[in-house]
mmCIF file with all atom_site columns, C-alpha atoms and ligand atoms in Angstrom:
data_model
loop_
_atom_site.group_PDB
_atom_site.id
_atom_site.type_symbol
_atom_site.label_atom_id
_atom_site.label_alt_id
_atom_site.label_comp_id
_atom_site.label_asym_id
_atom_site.label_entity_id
_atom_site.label_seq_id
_atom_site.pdbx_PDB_ins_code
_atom_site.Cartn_x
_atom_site.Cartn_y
_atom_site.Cartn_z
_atom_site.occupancy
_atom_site.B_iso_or_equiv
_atom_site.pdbx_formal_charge
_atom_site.auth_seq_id
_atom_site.auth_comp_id
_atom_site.auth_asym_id
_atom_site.auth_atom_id
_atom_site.pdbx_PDB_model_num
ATOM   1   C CA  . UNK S 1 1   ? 95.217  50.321 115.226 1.00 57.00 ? 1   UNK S CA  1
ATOM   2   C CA  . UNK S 1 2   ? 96.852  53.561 113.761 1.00 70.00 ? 2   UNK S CA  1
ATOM   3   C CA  . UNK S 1 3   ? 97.454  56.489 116.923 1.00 80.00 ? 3   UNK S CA  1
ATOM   4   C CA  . UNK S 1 4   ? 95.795  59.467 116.195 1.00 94.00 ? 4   UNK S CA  1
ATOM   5   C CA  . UNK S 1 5   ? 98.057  61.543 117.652 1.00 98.00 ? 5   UNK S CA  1
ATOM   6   C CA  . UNK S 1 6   ? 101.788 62.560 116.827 1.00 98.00 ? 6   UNK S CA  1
ATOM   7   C CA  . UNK S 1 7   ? 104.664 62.864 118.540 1.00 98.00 ? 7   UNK S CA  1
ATOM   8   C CA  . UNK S 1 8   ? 106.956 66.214 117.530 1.00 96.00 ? 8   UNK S CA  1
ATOM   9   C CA  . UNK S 1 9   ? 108.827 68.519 119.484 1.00 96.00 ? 9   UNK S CA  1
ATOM   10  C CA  . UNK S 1 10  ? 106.670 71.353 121.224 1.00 96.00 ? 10  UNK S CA  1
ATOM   11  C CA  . UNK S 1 11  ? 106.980 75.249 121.140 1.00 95.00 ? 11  UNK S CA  1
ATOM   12  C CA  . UNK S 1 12  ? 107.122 77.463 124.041 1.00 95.00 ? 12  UNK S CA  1
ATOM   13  C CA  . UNK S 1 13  ? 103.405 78.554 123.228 1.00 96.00 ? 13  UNK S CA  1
ATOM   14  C CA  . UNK S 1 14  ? 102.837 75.387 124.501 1.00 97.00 ? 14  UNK S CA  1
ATOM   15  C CA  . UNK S 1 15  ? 103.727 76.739 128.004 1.00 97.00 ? 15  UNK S CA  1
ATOM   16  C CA  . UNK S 1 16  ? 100.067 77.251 128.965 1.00 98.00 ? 16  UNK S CA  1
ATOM   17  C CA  . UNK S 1 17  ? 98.778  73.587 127.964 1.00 98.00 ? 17  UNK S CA  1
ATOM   18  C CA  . UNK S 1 18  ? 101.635 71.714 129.741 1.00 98.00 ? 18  UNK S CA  1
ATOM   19  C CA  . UNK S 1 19  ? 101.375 73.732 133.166 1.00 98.00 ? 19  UNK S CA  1
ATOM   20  C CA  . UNK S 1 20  ? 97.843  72.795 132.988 1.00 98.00 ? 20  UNK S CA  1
ATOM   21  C CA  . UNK S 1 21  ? 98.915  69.207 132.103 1.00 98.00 ? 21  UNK S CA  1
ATOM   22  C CA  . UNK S 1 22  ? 101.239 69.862 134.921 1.00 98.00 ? 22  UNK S CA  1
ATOM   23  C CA  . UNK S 1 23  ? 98.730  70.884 137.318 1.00 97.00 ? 23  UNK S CA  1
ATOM   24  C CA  . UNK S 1 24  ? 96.218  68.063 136.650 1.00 98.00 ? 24  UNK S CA  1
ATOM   25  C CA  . UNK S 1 25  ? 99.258  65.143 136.856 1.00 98.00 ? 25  UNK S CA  1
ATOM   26  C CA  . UNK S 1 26  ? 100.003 66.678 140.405 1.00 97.00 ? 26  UNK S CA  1
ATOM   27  C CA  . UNK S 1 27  ? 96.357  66.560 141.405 1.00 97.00 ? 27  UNK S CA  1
ATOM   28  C CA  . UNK S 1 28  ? 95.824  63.310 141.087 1.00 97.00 ? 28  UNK S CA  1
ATOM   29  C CA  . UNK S 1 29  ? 98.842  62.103 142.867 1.00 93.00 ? 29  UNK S CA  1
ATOM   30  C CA  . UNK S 1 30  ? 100.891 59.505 143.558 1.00 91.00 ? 30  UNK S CA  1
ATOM   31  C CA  . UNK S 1 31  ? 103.875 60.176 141.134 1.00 96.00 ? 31  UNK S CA  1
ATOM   32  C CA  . UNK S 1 32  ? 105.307 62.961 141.257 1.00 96.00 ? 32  UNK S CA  1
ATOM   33  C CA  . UNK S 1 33  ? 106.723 64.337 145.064 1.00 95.00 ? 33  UNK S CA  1
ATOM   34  C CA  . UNK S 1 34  ? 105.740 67.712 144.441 1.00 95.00 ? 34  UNK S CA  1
ATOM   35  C CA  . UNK S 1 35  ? 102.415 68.505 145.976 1.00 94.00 ? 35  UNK S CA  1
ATOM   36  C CA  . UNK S 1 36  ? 99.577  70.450 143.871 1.00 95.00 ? 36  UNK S CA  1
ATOM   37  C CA  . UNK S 1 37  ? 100.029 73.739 146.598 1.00 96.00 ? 37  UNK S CA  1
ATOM   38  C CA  . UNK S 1 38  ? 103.805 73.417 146.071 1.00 96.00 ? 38  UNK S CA  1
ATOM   39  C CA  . UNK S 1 39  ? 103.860 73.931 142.561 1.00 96.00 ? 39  UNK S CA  1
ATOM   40  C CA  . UNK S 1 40  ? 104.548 77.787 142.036 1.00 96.00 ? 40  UNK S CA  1
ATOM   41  C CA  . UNK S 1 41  ? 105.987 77.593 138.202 1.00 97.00 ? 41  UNK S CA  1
ATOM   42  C CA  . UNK S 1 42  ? 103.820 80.211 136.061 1.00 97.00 ? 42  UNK S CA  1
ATOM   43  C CA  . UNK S 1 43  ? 103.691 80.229 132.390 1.00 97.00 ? 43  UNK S CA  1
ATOM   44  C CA  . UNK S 1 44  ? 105.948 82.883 131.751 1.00 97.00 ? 44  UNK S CA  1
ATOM   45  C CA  . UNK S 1 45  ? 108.827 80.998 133.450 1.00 97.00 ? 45  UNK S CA  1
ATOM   46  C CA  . UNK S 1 46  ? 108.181 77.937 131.809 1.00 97.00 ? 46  UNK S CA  1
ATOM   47  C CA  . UNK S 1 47  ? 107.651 79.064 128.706 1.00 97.00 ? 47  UNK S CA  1
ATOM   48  C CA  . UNK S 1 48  ? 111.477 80.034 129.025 1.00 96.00 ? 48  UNK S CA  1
ATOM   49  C CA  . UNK S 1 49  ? 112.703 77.015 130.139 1.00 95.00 ? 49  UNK S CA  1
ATOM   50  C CA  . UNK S 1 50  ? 110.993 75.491 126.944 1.00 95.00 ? 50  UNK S CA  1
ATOM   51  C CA  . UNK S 1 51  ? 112.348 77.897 124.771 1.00 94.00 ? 51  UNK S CA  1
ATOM   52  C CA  . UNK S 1 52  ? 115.940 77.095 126.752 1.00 93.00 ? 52  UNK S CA  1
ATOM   53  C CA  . UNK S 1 53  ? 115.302 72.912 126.073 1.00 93.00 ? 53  UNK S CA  1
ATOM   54  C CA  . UNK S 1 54  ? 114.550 73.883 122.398 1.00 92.00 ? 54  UNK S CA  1
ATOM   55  C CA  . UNK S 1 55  ? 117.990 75.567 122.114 1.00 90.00 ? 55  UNK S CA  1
ATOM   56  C CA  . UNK S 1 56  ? 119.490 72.402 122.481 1.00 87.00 ? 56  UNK S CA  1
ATOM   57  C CA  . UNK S 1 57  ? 119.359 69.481 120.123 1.00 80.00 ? 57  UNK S CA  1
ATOM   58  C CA  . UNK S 1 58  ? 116.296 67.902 119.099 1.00 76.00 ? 58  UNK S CA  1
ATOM   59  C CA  . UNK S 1 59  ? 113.999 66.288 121.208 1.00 79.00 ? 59  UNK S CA  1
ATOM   60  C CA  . UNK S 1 60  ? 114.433 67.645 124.772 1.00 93.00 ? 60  UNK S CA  1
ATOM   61  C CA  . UNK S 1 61  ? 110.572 68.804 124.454 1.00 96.00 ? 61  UNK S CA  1
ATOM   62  C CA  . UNK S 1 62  ? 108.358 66.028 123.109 1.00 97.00 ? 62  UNK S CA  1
ATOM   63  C CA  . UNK S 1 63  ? 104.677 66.355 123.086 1.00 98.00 ? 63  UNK S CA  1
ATOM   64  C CA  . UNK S 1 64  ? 101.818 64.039 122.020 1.00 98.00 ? 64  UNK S CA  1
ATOM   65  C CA  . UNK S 1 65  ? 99.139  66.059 120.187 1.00 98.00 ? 65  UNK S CA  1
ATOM   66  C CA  . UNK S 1 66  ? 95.951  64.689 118.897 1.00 97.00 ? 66  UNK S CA  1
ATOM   67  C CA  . UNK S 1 67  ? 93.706  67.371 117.095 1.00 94.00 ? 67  UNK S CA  1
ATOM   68  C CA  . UNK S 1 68  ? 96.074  70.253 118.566 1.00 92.00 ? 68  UNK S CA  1
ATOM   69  C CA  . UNK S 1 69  ? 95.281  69.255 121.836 1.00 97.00 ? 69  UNK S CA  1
ATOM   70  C CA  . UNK S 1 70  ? 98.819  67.814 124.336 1.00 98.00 ? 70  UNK S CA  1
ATOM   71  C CA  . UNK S 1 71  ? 98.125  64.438 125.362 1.00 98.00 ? 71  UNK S CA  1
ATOM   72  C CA  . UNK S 1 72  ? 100.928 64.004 127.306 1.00 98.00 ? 72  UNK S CA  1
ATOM   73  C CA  . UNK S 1 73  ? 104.694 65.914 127.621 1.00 98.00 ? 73  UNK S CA  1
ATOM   74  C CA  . UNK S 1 74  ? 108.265 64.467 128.127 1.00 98.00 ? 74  UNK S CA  1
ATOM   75  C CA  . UNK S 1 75  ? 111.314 66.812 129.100 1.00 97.00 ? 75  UNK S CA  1
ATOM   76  C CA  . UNK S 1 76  ? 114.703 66.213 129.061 1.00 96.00 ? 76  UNK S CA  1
ATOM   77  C CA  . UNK S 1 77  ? 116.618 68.189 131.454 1.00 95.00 ? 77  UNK S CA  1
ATOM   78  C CA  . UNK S 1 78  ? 120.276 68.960 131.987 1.00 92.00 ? 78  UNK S CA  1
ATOM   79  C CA  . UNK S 1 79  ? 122.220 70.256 134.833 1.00 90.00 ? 79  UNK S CA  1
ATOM   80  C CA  . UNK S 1 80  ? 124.291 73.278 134.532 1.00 88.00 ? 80  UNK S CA  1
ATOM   81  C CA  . UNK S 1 81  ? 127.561 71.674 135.799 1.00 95.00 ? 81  UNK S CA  1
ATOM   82  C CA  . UNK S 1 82  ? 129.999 70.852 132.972 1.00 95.00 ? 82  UNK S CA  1
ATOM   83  C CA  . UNK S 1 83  ? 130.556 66.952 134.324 1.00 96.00 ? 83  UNK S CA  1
ATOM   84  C CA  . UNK S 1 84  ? 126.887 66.659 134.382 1.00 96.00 ? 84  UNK S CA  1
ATOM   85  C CA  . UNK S 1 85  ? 125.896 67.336 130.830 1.00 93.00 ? 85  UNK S CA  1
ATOM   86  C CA  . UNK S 1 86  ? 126.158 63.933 129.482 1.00 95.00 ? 86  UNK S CA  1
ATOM   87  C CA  . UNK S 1 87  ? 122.883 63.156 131.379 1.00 97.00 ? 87  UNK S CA  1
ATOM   88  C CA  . UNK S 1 88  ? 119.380 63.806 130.453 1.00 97.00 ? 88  UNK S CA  1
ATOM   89  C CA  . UNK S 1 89  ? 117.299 63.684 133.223 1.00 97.00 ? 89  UNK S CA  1
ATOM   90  C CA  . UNK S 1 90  ? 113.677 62.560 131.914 1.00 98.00 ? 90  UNK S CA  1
ATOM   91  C CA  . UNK S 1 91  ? 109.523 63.931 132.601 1.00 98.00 ? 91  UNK S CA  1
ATOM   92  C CA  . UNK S 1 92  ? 107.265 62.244 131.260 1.00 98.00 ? 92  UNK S CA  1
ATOM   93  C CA  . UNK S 1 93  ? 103.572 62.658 131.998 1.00 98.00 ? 93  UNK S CA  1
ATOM   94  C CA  . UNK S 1 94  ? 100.198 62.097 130.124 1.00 98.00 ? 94  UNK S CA  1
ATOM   95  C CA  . UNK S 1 95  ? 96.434  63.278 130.437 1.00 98.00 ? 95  UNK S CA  1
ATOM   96  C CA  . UNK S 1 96  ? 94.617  60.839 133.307 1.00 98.00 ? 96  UNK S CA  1
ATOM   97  C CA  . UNK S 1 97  ? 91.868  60.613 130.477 1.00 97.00 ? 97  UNK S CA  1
ATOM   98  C CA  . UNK S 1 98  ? 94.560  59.430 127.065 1.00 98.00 ? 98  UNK S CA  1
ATOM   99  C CA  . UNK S 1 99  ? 96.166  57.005 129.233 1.00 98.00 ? 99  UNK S CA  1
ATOM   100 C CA  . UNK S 1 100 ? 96.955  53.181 127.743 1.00 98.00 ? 100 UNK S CA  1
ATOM   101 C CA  . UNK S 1 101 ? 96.919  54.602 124.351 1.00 98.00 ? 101 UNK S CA  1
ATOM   102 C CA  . UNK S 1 102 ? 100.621 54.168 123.350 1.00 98.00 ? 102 UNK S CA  1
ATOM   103 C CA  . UNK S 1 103 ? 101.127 58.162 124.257 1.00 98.00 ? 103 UNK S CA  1
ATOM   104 C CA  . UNK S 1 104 ? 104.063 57.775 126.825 1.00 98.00 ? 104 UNK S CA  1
ATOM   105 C CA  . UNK S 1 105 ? 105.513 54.822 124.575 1.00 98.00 ? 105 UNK S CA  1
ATOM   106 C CA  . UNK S 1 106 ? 105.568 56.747 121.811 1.00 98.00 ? 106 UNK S CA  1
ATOM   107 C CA  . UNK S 1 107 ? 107.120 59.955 123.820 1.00 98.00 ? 107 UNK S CA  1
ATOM   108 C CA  . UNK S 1 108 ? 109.399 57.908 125.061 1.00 98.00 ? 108 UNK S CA  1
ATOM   109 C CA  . UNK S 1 109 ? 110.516 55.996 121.928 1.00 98.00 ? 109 UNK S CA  1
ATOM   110 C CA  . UNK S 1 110 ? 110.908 58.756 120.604 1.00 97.00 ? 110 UNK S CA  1
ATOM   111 C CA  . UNK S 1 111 ? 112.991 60.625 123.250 1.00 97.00 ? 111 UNK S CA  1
ATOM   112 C CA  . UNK S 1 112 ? 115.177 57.323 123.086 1.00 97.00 ? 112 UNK S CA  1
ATOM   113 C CA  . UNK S 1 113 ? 115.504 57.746 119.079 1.00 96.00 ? 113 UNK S CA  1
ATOM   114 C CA  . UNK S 1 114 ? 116.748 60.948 119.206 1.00 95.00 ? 114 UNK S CA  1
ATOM   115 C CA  . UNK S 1 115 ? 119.181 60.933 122.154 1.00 95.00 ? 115 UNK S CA  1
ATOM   116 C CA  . UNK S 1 116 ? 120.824 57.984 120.678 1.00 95.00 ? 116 UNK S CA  1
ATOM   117 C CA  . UNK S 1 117 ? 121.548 60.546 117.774 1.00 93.00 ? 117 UNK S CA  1
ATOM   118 C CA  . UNK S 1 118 ? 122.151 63.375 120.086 1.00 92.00 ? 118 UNK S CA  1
ATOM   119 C CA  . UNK S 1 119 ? 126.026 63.556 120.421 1.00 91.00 ? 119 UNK S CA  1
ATOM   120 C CA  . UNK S 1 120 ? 126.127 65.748 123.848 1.00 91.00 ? 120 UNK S CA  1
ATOM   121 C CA  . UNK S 1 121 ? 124.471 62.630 125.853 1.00 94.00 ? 121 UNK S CA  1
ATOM   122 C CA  . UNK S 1 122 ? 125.507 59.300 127.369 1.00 96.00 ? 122 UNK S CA  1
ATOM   123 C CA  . UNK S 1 123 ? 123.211 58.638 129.580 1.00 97.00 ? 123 UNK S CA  1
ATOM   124 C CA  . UNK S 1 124 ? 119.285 59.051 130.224 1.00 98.00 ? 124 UNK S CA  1
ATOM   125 C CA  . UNK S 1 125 ? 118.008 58.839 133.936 1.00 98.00 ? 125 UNK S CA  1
ATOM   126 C CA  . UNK S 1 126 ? 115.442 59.382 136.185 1.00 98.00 ? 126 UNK S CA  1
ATOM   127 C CA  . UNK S 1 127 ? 114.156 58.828 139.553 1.00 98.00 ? 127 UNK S CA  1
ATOM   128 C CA  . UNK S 1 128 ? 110.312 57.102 139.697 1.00 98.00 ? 128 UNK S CA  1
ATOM   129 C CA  . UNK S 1 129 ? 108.368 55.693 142.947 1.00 98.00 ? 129 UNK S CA  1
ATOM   130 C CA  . UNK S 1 130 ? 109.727 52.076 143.805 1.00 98.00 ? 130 UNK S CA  1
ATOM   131 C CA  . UNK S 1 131 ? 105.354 51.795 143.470 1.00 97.00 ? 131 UNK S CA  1
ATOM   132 C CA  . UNK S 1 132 ? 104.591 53.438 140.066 1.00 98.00 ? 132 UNK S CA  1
ATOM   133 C CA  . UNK S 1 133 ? 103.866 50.350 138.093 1.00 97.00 ? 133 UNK S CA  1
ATOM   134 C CA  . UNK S 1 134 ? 102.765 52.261 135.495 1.00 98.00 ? 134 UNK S CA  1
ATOM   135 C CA  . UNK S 1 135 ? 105.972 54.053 134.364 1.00 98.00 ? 135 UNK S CA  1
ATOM   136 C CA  . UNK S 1 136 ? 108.490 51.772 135.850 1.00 98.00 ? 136 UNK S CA  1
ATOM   137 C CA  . UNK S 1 137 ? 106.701 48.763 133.211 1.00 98.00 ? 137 UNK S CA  1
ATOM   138 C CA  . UNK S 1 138 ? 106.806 51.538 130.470 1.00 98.00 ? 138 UNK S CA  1
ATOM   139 C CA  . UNK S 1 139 ? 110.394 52.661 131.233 1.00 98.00 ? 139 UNK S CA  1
ATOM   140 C CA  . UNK S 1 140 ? 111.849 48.881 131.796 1.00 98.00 ? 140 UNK S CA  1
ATOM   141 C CA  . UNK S 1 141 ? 110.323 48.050 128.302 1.00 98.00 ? 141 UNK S CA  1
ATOM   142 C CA  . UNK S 1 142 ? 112.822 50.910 126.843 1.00 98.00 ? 142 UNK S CA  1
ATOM   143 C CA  . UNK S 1 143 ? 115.720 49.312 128.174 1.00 98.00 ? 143 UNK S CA  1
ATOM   144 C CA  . UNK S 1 144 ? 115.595 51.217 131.518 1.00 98.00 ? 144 UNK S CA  1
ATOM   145 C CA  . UNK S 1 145 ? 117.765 49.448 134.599 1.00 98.00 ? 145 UNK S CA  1
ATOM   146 C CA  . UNK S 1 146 ? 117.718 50.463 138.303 1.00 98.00 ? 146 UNK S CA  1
ATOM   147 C CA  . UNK S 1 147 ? 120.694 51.619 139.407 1.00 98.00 ? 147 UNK S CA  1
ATOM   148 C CA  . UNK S 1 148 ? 119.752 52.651 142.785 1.00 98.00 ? 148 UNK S CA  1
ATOM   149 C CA  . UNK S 1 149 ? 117.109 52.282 145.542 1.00 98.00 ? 149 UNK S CA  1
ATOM   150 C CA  . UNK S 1 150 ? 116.384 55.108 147.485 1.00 98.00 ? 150 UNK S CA  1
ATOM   151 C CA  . UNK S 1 151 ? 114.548 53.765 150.915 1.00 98.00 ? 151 UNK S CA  1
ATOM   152 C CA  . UNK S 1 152 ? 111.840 56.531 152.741 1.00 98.00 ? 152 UNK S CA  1
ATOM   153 C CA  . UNK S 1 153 ? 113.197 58.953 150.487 1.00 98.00 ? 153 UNK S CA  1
ATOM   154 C CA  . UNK S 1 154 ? 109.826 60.836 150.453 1.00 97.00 ? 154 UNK S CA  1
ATOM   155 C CA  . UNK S 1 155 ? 107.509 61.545 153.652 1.00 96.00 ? 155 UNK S CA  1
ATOM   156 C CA  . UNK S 1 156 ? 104.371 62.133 152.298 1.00 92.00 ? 156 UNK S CA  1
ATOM   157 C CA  . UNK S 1 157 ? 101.701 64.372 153.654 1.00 89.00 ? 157 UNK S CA  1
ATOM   158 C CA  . UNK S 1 158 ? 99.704  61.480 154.969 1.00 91.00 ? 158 UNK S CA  1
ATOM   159 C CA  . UNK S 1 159 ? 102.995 60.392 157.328 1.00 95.00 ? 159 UNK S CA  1
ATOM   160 C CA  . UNK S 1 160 ? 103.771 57.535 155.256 1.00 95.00 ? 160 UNK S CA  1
ATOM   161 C CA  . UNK S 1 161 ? 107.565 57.137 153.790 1.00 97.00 ? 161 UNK S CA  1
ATOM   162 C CA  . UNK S 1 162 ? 107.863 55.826 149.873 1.00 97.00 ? 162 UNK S CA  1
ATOM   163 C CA  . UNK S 1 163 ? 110.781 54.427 148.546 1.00 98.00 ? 163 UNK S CA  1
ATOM   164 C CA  . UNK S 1 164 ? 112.119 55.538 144.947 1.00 98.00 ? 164 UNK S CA  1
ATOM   165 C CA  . UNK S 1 165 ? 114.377 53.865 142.517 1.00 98.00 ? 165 UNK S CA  1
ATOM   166 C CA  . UNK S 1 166 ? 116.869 55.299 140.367 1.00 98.00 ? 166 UNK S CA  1
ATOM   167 C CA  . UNK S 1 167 ? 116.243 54.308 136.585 1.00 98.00 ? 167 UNK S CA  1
ATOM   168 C CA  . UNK S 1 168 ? 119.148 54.727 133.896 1.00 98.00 ? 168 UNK S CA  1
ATOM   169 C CA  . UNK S 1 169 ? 119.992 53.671 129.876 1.00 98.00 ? 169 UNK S CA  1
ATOM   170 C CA  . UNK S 1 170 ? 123.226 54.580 128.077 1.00 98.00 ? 170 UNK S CA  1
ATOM   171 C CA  . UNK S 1 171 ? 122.469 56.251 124.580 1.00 97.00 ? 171 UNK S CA  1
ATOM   172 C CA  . UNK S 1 172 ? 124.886 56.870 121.860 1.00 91.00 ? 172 UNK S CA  1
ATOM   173 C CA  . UNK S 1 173 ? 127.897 54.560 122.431 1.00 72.00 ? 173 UNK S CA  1
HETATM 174 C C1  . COA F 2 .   ? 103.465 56.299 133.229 1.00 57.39 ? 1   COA F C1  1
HETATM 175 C C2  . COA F 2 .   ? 102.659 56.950 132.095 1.00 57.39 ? 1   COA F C2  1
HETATM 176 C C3  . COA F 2 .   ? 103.497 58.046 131.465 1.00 57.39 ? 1   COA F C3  1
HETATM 177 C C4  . COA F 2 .   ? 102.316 55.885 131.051 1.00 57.39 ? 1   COA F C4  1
HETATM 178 O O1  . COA F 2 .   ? 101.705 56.546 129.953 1.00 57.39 ? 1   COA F O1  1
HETATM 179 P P1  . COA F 2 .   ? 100.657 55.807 129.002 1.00 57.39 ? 1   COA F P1  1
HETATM 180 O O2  . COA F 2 .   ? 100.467 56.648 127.812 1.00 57.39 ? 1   COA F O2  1
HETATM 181 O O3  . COA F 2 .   ? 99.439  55.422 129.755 1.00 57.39 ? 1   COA F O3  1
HETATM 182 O O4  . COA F 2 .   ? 101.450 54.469 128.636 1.00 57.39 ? 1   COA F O4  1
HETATM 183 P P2  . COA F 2 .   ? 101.257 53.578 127.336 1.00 57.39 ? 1   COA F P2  1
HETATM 184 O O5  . COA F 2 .   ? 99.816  53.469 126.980 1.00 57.39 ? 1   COA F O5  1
HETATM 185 O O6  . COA F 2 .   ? 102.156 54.071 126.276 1.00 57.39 ? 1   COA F O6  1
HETATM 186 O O7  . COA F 2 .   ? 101.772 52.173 127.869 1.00 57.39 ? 1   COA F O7  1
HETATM 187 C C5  . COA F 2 .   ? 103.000 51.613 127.419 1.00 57.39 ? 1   COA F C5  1
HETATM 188 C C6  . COA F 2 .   ? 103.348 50.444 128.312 1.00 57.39 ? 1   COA F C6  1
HETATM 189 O O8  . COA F 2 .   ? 103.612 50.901 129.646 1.00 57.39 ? 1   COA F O8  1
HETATM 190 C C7  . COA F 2 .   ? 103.114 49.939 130.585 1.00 57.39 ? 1   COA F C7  1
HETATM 191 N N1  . COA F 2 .   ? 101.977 50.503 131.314 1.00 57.39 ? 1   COA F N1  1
HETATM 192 C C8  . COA F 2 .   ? 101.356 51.690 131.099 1.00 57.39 ? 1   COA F C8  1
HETATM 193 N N2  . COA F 2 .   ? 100.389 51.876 132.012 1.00 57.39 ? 1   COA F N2  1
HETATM 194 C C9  . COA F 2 .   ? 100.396 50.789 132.818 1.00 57.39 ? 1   COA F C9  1
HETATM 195 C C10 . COA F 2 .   ? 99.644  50.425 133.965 1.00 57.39 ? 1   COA F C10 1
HETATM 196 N N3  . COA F 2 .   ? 98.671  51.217 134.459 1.00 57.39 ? 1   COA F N3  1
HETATM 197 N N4  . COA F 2 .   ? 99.935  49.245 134.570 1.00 57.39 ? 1   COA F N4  1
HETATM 198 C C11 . COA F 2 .   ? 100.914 48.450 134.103 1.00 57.39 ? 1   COA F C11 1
HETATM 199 N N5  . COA F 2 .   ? 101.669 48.740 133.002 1.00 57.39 ? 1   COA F N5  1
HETATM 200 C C12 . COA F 2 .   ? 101.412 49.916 132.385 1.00 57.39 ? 1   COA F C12 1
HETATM 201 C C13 . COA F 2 .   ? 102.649 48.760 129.762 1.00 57.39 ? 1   COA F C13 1
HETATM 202 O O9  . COA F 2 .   ? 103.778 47.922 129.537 1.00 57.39 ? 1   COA F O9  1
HETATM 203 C C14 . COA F 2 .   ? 102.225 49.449 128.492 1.00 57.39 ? 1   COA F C14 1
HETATM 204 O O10 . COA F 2 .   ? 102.184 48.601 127.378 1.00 57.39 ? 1   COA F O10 1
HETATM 205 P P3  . COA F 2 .   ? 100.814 47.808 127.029 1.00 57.39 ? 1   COA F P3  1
HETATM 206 O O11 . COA F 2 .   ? 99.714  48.850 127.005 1.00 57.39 ? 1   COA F O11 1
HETATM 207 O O12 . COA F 2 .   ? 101.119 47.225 125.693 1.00 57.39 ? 1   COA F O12 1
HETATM 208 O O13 . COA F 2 .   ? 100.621 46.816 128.127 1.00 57.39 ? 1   COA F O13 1
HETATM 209 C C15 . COA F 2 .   ? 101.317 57.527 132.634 1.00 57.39 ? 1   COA F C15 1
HETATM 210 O O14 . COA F 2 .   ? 100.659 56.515 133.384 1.00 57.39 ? 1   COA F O14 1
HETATM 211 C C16 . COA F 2 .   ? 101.476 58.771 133.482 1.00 57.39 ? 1   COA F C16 1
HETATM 212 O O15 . COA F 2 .   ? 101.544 59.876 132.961 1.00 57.39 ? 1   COA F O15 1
HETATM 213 N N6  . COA F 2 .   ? 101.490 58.605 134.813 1.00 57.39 ? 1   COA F N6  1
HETATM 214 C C17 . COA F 2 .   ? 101.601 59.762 135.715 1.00 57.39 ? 1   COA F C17 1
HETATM 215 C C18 . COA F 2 .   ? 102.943 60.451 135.603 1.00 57.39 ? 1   COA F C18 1
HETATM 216 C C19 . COA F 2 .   ? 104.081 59.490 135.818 1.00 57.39 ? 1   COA F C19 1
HETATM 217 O O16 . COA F 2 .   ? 103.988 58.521 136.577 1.00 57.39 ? 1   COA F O16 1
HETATM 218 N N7  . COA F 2 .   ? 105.204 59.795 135.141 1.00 57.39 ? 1   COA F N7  1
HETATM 219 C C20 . COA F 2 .   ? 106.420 59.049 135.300 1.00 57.39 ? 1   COA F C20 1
HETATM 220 C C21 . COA F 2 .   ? 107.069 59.481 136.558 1.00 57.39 ? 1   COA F C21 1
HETATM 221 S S1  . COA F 2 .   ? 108.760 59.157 136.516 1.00 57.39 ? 1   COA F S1  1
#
């Protein structure tokens, strides 16, 4: 079957849809650490930080769109530290409702593609819950390897500790 949506690079007046996007992926829970009254980002501040991940090469903001709607959203983030910019440090979320549709695969094909291309990196990483089947299948399949496990590295609100693993691929050499 042909996907009806496309994967291209977003613009910051996407801020608005992906803090929603944001907001719903946080509400339901279970992978990301921040909790839904933790999350204090407005749209003005992320629309610069989009606008800052555009400056750099392609493909540091992905988004699925179907119809002009976002689907789903993957980031690649750098630190500020000189020794650190070799490493993009991956987001990747999609709409409860367009999930096991190919959207983060494509995202994250995608993301792959052009890092390989993308002379400033080395390295892709990111840290998932050692219980998020879901992305750690997706990110394995893209020639993602643990290269650490982080045990009770979150307490969650209900008292009980989660373990997360460390996920990493080399790109470009
Ligand atoms: C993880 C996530 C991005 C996957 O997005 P998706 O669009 O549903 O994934 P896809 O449809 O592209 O699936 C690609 C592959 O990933 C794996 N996968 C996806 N969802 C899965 C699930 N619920 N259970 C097991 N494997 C799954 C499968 O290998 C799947 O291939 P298949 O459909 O041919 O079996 C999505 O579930 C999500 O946004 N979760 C919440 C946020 C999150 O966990 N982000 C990652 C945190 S690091």
């Amino acid at each position: 079957m042909t996907a009806s949506f496309e994967v291209t690079c977003g613009t910051p007046d996407d801020a608005a849809a992906v803090l929603a996007l944001e907001r719903t992926i946080l509400e339901e829970g279970g992978s990301f650490a921040t909790a839904p009254d933790e999350f204090h980002l407005s749209e003005a501040k992320l629309r610069v930080l989009l606008a800052s991940l555009l400056e750099q090469p392609d493909g540091r903001f992905l988004v699925a769109r179907e119809g002009g709607r976002i689907l789903g959203v993957l980031l690649v983030h750098q630190e500020p530290v000189r020794a650190l910019r070799h490493v993009g440090r991956l987001e990747l979320f999609v709409d409860p409702g367009s999930r096991r549709r190919g959207v983060g695969d494509a995202l994250l094909a995608e993301a792959v593609r052009r890092a390989e291309l993308d002379p400033g990196l080395c390295k892709l990483s990111l840290a998932v819950f050692a219980d998020n089947v879901a992305a750690l299948a997706l990110y394995r399949r893209h020639g993602f390897r643990e290269e650490g496990h982080r045990v009770g590295e979150y307490l969650m609100d209900d008292g009980t500790l989660r373990d997360d693993l460390l996920l990493w691929r080399s790109v470009g050499r």
